[in-house]
mmCIF file of C-alpha atoms and ligand atoms in Angstrom:
data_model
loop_
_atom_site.group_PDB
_atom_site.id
_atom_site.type_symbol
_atom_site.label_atom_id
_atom_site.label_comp_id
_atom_site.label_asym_id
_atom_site.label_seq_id
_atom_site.Cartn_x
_atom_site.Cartn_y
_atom_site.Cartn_z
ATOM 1 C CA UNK A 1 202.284 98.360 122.440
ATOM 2 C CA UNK A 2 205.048 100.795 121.233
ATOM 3 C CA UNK A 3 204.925 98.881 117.606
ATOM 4 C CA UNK A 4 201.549 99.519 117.422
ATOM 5 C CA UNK A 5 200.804 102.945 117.040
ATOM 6 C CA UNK A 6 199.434 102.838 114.087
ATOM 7 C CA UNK A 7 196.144 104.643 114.725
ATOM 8 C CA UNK A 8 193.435 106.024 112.824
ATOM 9 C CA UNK A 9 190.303 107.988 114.085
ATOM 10 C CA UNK A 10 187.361 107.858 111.404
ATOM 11 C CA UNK A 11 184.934 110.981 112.221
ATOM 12 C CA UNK A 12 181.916 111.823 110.978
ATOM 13 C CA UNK A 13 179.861 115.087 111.342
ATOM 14 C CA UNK A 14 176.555 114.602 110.691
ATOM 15 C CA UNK A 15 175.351 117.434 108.849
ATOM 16 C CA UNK A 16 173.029 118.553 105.742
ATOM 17 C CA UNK A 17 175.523 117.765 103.220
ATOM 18 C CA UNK A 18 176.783 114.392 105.179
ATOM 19 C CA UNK A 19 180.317 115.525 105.108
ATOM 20 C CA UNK A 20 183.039 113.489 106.727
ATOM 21 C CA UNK A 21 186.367 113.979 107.967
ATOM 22 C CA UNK A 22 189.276 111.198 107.858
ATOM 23 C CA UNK A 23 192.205 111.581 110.404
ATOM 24 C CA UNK A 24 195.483 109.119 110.285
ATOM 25 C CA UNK A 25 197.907 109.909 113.029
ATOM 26 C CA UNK A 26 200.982 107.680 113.133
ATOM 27 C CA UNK A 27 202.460 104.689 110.966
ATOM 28 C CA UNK A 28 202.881 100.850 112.167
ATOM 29 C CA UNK A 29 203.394 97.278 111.308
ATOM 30 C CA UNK A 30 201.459 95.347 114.036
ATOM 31 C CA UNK A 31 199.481 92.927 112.723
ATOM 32 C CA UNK A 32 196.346 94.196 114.304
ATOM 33 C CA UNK A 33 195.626 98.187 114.987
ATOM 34 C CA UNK A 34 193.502 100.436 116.950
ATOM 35 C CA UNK A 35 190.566 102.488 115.187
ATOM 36 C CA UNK A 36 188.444 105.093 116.739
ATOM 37 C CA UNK A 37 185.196 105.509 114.784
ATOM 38 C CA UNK A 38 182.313 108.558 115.761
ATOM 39 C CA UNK A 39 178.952 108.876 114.119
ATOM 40 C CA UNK A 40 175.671 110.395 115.177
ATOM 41 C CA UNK A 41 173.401 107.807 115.721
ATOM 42 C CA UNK A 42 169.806 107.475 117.362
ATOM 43 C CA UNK A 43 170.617 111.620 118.085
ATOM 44 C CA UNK A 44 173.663 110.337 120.140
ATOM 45 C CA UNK A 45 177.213 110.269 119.369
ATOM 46 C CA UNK A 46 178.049 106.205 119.090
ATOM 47 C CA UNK A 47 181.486 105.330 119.178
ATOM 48 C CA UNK A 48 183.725 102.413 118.233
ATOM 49 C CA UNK A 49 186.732 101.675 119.138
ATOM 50 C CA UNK A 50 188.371 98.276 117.294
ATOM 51 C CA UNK A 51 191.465 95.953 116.692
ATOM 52 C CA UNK A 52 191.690 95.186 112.799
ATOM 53 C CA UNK A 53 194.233 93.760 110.318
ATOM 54 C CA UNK A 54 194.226 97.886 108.366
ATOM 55 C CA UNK A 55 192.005 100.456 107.748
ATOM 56 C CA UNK A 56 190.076 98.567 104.915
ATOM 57 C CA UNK A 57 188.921 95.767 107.488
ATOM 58 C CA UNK A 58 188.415 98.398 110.654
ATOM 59 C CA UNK A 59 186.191 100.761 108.421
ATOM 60 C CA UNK A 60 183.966 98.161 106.553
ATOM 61 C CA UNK A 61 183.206 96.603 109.873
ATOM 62 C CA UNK A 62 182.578 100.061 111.359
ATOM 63 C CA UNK A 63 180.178 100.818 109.024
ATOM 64 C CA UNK A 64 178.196 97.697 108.966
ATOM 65 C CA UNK A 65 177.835 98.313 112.949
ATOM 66 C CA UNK A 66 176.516 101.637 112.438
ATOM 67 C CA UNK A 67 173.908 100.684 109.799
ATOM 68 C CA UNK A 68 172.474 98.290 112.041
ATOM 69 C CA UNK A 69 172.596 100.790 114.724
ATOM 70 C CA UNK A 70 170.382 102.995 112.313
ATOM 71 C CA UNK A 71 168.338 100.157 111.478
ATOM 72 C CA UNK A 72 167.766 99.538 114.936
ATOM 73 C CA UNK A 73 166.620 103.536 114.953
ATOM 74 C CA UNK A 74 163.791 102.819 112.179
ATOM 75 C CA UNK A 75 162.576 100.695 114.601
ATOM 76 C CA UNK A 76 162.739 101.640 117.883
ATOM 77 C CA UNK A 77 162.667 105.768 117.417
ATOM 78 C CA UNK A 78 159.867 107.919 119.737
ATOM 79 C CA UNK A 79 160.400 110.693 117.890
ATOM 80 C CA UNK A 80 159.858 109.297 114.155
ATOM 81 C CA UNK A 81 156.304 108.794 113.710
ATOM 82 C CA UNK A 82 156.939 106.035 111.288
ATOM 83 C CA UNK A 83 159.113 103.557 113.368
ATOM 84 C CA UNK A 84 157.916 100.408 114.373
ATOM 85 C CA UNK A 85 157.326 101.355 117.838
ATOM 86 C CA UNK A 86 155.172 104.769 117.240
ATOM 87 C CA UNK A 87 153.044 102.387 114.552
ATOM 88 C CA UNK A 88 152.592 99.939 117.651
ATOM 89 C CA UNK A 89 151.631 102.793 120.087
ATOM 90 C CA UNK A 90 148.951 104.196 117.701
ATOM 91 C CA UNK A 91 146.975 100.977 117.391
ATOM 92 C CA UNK A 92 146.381 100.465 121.367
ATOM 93 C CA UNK A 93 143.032 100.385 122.414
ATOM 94 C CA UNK A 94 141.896 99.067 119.444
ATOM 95 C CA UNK A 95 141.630 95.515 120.301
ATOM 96 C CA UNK A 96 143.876 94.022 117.825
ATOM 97 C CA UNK A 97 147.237 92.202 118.199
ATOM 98 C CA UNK A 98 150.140 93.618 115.799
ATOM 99 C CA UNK A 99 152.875 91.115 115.049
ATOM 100 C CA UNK A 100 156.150 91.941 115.681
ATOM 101 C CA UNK A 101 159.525 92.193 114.048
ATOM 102 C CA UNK A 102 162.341 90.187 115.545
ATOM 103 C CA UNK A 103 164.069 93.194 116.975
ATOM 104 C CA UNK A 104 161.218 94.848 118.596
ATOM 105 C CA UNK A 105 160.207 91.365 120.113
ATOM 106 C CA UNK A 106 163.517 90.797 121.884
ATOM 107 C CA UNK A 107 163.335 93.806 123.486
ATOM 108 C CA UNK A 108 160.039 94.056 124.945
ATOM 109 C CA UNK A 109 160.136 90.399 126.124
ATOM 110 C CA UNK A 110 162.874 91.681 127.712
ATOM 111 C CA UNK A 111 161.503 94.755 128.764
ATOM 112 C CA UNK A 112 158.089 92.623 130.067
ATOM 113 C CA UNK A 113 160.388 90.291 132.210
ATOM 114 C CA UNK A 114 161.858 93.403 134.061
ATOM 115 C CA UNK A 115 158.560 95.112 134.718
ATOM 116 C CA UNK A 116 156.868 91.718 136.327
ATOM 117 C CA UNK A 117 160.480 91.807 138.151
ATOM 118 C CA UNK A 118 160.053 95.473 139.961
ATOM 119 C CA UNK A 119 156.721 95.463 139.980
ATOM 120 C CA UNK A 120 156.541 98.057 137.430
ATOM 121 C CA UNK A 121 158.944 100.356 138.230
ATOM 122 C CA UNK A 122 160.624 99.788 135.054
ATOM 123 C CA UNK A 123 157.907 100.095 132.795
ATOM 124 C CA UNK A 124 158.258 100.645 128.775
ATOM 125 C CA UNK A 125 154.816 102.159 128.522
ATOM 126 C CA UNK A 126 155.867 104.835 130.436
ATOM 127 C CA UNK A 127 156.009 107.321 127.162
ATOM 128 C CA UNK A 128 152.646 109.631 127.997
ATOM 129 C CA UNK A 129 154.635 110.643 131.586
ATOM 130 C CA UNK A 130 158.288 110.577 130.047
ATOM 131 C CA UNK A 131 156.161 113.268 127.375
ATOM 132 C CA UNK A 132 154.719 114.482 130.191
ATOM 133 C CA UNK A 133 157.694 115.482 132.043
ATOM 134 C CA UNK A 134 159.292 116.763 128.791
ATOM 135 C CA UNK A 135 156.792 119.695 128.834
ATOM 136 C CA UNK A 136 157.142 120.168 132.426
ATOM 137 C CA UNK A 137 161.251 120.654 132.077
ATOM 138 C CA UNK A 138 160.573 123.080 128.739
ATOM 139 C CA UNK A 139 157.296 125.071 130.912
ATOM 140 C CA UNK A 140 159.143 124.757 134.290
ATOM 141 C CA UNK A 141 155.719 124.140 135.787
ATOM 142 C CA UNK A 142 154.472 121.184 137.654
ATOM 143 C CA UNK A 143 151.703 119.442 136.280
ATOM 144 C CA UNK A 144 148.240 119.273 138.157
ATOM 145 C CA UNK A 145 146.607 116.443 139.848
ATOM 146 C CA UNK A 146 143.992 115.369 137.057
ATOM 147 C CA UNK A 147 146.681 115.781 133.927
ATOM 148 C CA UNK A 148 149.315 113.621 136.056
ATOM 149 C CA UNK A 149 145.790 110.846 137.074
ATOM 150 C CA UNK A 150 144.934 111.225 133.008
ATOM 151 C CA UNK A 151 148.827 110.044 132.003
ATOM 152 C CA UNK A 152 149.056 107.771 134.886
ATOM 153 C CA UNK A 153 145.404 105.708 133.063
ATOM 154 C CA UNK A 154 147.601 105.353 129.896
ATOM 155 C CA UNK A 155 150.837 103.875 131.375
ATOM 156 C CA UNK A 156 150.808 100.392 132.746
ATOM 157 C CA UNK A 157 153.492 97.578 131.612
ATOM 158 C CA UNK A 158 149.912 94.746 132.489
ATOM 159 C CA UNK A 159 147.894 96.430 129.212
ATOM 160 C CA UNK A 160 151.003 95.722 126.996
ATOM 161 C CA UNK A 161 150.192 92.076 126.103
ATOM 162 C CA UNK A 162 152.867 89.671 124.298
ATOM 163 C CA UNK A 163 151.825 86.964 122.370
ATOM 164 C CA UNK A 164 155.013 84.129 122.436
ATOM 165 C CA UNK A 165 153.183 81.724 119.851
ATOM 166 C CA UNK A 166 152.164 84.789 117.280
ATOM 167 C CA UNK A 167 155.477 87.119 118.302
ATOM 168 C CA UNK A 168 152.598 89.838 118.305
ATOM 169 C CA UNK A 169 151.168 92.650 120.856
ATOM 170 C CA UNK A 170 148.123 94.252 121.841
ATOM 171 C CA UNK A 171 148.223 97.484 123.517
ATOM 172 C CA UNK A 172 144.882 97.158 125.951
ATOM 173 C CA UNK A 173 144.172 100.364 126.863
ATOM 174 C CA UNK A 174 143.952 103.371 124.498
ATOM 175 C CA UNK A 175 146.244 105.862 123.901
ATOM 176 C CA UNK A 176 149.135 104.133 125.246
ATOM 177 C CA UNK A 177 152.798 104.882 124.258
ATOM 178 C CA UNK A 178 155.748 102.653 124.261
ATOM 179 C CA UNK A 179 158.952 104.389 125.261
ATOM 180 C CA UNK A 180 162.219 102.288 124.293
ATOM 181 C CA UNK A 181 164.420 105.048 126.010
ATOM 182 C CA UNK A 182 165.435 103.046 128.580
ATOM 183 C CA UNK A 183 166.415 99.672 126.640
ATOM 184 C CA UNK A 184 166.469 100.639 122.953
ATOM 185 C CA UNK A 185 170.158 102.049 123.073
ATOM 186 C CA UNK A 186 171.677 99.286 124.887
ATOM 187 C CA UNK A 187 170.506 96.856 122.607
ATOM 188 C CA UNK A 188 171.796 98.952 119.849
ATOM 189 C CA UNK A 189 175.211 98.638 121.433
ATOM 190 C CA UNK A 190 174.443 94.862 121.727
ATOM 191 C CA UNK A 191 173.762 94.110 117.881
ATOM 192 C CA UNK A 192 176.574 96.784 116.871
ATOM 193 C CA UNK A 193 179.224 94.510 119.034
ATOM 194 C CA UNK A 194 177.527 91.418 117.322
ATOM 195 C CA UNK A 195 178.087 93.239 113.817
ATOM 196 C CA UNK A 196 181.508 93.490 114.207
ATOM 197 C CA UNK A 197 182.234 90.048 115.899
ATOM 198 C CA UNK A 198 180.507 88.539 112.514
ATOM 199 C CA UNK A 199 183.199 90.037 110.890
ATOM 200 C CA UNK A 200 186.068 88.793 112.250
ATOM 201 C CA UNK A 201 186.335 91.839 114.793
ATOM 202 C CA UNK A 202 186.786 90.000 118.299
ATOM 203 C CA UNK A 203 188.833 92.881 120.045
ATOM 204 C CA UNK A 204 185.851 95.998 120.163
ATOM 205 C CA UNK A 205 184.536 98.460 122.283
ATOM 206 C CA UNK A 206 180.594 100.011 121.696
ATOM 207 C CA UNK A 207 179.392 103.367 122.896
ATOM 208 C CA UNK A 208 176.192 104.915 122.633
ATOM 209 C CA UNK A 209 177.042 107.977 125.030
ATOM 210 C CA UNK A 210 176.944 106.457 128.216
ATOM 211 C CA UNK A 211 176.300 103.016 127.360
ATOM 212 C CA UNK A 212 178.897 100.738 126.376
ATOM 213 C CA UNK A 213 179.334 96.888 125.634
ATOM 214 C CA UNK A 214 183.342 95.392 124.457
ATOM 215 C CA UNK A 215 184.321 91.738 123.200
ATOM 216 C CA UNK A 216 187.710 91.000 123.721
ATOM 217 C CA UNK A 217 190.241 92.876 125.474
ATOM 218 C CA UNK A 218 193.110 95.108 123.768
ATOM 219 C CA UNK A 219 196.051 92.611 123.426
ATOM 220 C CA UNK A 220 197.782 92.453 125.950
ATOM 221 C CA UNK A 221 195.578 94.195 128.241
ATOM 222 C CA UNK A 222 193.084 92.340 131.031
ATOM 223 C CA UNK A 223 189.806 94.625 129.654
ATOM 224 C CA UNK A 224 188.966 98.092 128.404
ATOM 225 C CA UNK A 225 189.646 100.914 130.738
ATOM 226 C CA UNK A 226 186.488 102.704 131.110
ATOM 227 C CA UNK A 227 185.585 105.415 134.178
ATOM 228 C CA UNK A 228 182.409 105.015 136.309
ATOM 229 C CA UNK A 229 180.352 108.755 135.814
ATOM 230 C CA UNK A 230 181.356 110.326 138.865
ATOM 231 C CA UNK A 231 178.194 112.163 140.596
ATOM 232 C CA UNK A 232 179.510 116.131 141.085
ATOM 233 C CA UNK A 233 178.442 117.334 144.150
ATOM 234 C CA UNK A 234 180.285 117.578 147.857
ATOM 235 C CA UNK A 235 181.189 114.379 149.297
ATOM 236 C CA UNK A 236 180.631 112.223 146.533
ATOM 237 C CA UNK A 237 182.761 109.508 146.282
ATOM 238 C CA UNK A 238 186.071 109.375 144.663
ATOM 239 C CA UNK A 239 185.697 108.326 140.598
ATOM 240 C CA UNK A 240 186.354 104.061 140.093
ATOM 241 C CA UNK A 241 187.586 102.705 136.969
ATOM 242 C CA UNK A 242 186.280 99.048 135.008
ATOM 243 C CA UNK A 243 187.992 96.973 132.868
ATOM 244 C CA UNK A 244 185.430 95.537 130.837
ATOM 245 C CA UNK A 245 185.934 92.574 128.570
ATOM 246 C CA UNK A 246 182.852 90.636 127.465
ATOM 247 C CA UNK A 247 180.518 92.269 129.526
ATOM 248 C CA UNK A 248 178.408 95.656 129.060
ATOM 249 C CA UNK A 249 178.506 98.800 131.144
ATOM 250 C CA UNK A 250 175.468 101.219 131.640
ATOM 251 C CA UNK A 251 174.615 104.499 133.760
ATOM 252 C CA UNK A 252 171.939 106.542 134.073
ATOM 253 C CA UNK A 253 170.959 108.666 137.038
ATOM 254 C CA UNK A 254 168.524 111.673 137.641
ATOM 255 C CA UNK A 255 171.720 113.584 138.315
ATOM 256 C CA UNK A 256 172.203 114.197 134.909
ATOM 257 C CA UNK A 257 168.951 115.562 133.514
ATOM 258 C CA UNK A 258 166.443 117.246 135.241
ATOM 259 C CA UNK A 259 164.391 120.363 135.779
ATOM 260 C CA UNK A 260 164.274 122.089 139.150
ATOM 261 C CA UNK A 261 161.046 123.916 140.408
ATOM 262 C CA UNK A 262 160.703 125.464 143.897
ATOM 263 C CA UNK A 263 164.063 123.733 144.675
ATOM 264 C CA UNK A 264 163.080 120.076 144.040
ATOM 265 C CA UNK A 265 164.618 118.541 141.205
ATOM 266 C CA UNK A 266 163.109 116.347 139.196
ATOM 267 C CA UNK A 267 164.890 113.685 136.492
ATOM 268 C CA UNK A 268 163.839 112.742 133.049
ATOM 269 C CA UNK A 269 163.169 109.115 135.002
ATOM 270 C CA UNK A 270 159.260 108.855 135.921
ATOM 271 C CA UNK A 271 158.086 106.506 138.939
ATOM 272 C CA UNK A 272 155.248 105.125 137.053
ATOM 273 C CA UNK A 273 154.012 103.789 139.673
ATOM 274 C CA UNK A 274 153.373 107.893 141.040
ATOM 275 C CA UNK A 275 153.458 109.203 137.616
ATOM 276 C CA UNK A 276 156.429 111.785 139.442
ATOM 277 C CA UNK A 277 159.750 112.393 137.747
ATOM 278 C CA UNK A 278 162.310 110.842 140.214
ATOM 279 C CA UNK A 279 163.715 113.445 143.212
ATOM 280 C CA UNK A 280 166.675 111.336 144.617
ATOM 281 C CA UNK A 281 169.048 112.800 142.873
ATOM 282 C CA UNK A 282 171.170 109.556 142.146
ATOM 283 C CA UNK A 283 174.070 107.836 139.443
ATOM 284 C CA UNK A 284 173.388 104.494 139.142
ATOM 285 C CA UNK A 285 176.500 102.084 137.107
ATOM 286 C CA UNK A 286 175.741 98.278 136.044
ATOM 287 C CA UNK A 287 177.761 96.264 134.411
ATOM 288 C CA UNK A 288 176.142 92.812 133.155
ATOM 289 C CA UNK A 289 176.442 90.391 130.424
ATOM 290 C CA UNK A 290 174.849 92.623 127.935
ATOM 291 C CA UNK A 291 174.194 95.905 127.753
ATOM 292 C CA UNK A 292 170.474 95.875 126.987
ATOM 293 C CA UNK A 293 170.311 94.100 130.391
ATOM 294 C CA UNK A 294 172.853 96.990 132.063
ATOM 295 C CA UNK A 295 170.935 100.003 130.623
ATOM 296 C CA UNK A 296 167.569 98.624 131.401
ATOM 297 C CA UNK A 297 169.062 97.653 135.100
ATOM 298 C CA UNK A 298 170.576 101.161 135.848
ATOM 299 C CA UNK A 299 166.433 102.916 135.161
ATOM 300 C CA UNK A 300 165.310 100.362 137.133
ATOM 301 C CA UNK A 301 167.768 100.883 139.925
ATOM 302 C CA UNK A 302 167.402 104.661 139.556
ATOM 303 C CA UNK A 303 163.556 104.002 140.395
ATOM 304 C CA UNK A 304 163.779 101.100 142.635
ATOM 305 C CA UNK A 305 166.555 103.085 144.894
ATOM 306 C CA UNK A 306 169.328 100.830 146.881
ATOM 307 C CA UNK A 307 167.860 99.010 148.770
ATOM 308 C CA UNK A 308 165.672 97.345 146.167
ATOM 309 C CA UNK A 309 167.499 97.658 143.353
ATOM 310 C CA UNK A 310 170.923 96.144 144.858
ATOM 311 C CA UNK A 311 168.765 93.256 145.503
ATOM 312 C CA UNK A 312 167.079 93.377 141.772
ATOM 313 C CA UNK A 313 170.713 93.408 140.584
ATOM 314 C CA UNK A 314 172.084 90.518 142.584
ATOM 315 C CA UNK A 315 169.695 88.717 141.210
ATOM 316 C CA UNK A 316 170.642 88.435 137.554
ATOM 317 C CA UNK A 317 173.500 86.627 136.362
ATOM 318 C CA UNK A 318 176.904 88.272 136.014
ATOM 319 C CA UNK A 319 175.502 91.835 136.964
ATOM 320 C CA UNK A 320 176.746 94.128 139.408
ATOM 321 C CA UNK A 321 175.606 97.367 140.428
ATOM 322 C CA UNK A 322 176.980 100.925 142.317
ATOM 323 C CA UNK A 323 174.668 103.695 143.843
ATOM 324 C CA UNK A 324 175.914 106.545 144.036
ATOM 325 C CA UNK A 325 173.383 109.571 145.773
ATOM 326 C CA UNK A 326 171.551 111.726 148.206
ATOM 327 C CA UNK A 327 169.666 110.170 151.213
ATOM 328 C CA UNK A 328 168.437 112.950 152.965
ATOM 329 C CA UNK A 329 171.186 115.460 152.879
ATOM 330 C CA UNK A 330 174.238 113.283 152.766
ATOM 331 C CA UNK A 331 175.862 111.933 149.633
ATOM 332 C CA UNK A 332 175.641 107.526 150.490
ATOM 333 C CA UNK A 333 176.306 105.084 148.212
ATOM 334 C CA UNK A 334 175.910 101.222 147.809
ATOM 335 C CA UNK A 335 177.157 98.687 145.811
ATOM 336 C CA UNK A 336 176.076 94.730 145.272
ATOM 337 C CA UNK A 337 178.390 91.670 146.378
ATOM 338 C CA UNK A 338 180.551 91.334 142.945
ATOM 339 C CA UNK A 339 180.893 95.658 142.421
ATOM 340 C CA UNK A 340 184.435 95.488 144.051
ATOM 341 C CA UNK A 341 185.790 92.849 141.621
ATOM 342 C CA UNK A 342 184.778 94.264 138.888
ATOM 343 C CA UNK A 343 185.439 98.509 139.394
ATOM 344 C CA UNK A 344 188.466 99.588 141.918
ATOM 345 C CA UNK A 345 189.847 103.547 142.655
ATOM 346 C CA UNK A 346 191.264 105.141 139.295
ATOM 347 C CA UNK A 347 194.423 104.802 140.929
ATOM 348 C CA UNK A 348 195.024 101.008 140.995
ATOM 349 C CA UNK A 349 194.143 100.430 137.520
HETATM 350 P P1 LIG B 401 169.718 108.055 129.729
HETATM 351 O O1 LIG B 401 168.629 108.834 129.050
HETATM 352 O O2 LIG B 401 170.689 108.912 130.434
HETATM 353 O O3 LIG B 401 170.311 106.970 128.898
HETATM 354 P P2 LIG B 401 168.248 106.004 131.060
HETATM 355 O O4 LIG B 401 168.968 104.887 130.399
HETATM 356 O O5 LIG B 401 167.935 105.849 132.482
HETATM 357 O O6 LIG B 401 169.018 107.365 130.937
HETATM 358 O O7 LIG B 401 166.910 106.190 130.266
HETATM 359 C C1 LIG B 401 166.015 107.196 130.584
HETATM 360 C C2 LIG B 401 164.881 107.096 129.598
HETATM 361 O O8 LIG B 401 164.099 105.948 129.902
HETATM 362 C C3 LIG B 401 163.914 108.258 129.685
HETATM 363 O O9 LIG B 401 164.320 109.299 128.843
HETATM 364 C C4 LIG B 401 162.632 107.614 129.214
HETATM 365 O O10 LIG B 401 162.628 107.541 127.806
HETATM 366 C C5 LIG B 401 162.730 106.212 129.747
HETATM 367 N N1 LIG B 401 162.131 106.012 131.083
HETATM 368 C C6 LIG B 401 161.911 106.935 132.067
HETATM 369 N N2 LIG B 401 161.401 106.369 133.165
HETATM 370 C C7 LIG B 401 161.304 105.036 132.901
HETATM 371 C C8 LIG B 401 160.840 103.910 133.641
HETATM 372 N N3 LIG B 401 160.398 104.028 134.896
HETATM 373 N N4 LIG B 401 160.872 102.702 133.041
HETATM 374 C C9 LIG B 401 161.323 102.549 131.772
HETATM 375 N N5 LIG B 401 161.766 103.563 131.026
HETATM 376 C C10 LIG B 401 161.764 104.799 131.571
HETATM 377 MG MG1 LIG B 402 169.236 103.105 130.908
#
């Protein structure tokens, strides 16, 4: 390593006059050098961190990953009215099929598969009670029984209906709402990685805030060191540390946003099978082949709880999963069959 320090950190603020900042720190001869790159992406910070011949190579590939990542945006966005999703949404109920673009396919097969898998607990037409519970963190005020039955009659994964010979959806019921919040980013991270491998960049590493997916290792090195999200609170387990290589790492947790009324917190994850923002208080980590499959996994989890969701997890190929929560009063956790190859203590790693 010590004849490789050449290392430069690309950074990007993201601001009305799209200024951006260049940093080089150190010189080098290796043959291949580290890059950091940051950019605002999907209202995230994404980050990339890569192995490349110089600067010329690392930032061309860089920025090829994050236009896809923005492409991926147009398409996938709840928030722009135009993407390919909201246009989707506003057509349910009116008895037509839309056809697809390739993207938007992939990922609600995908999506589809997991919600016939947990029976609906991961659901991506969940977006009139993720909305729901938006306005209920902003108002701080529960909502009543006949709002939460009206957004429970628009959410159900059965009236989102895939055609496989047309690539094409009908939304059944009206004024449905797709919500890619769940899945959206980790494919992102997916295609990014893919971006980069098509251009001769084997040795990467893909963030989208907590989500991240790597190729090859650092040379030298068995994987990319990368901390499990610790959950802060009294007897939570001490933090564990993956090296991932190949593989994709996801978390997500109602520990980390919420809104707490009369003492019960509630997460930005909705049972839609209650129409209730989750209580549990929980940090769920997978790591699978890809990290549309860990980010999706880790909602599911968070919904499923444990029990369930260990057993979802063990299940799929190459995935492994670690609770982390509150049962009751005491901080538990749980982990499926492969968790302790994959993470260990800080410590040991
Ligand atoms: P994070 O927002 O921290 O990445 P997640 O990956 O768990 O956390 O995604 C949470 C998002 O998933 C919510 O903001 C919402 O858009 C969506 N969502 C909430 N509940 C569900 C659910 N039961 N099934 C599918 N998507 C959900
Ligand atoms: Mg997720």
């Amino acid at each position: 390593m010590t004849d490789r320090h050449f290392f430069v950190i690309c950074t990007w603020f993201w601001g009305g006059w799209g200024f951006w900042g260049f940093l080089l720190l150190g010189t080098g001869r290796a043959e291949e050098s580290r890059f950091v790159f940051e950019k605002a992406e999907m209202g995230l910070p994404f980050r990339i961190a890569l192995y490349a011949q110089g600067p010329s190579q690392a930032k061309a590939a860089a920025d090829a990953a994050f236009a896809r990542i923005e492409e991926l945006n147009a398409v996938f966005s709840d928030y722009d009215p135009d993407s390919e999703l909201s246009r989707l949404s506003r057509s349910s109920g009116q008895g037509r099929a839309v056809p697809l673009g390739a993207d938007l396919w992939r990922v609600l097969e995908q999506a589809q598969l997991l919600a016939e898998k947990t029976e609906g607990a991961f659901d991506v037409t969940v977006g009139p009670l993720v909305n729901l519970w938006r306005r209920v963190r902003r108002k701080r005020e529960l909502p009543g029984a006949a709002l939460l039955e009206e957004m429970r009659a628009r959410v159900g994964y059965k009236s989102l209906r895939l055609d496989p010979v047309t690539r094409s959806a009908e939304l059944a019921a009206p004024e449905m709402r797709l919500d890619a919040g769940a899945i959206a980013k980790g494919y992102a991270v997916d295609e990014a990685l893919a971006v980069l491998d098509r251009l001769g960049v084997h040795r990467a590493l893909v963030g989208g805030s907590g989500d991240m997916a790597a190729s090859d290792p650092p040379p030298g090195q068995e994987g990319w060191r990368i901390e499990v999200p610790a959950i802060d609170a009294p007897g939570a387990p001490p933090p564990q540390v993956v090296l991932l290589a190949r593989r994709a790492i996801a978390t997500s947790g109602d520990h980390f946003q919420h809104v707490e009324i009369d003492g019960v917190r509630y997460s930005h994850i909705v049972d839609p099978r209650t129409g209730m923002g989750l209580v549990g208080q929980s940090v769920v980590t997978v790591v699978a082949r890809n990290c549309a499959t860990a980010d999706s996994l880790a909602t599911a989890v968070s919904v499923l709880g444990p029990q369930k969701g260990v057993a979802l997890v063990e299940g799929t190929p190459g995935a492994a999963v670690r609770w982390v929560g509150l049962r009751g009063r005491d901080m538990e956790s749980a982990s499926s069959r492969l968790w302790p190859e994959i993470a260990g203590p800080a410590g040991d790693r």
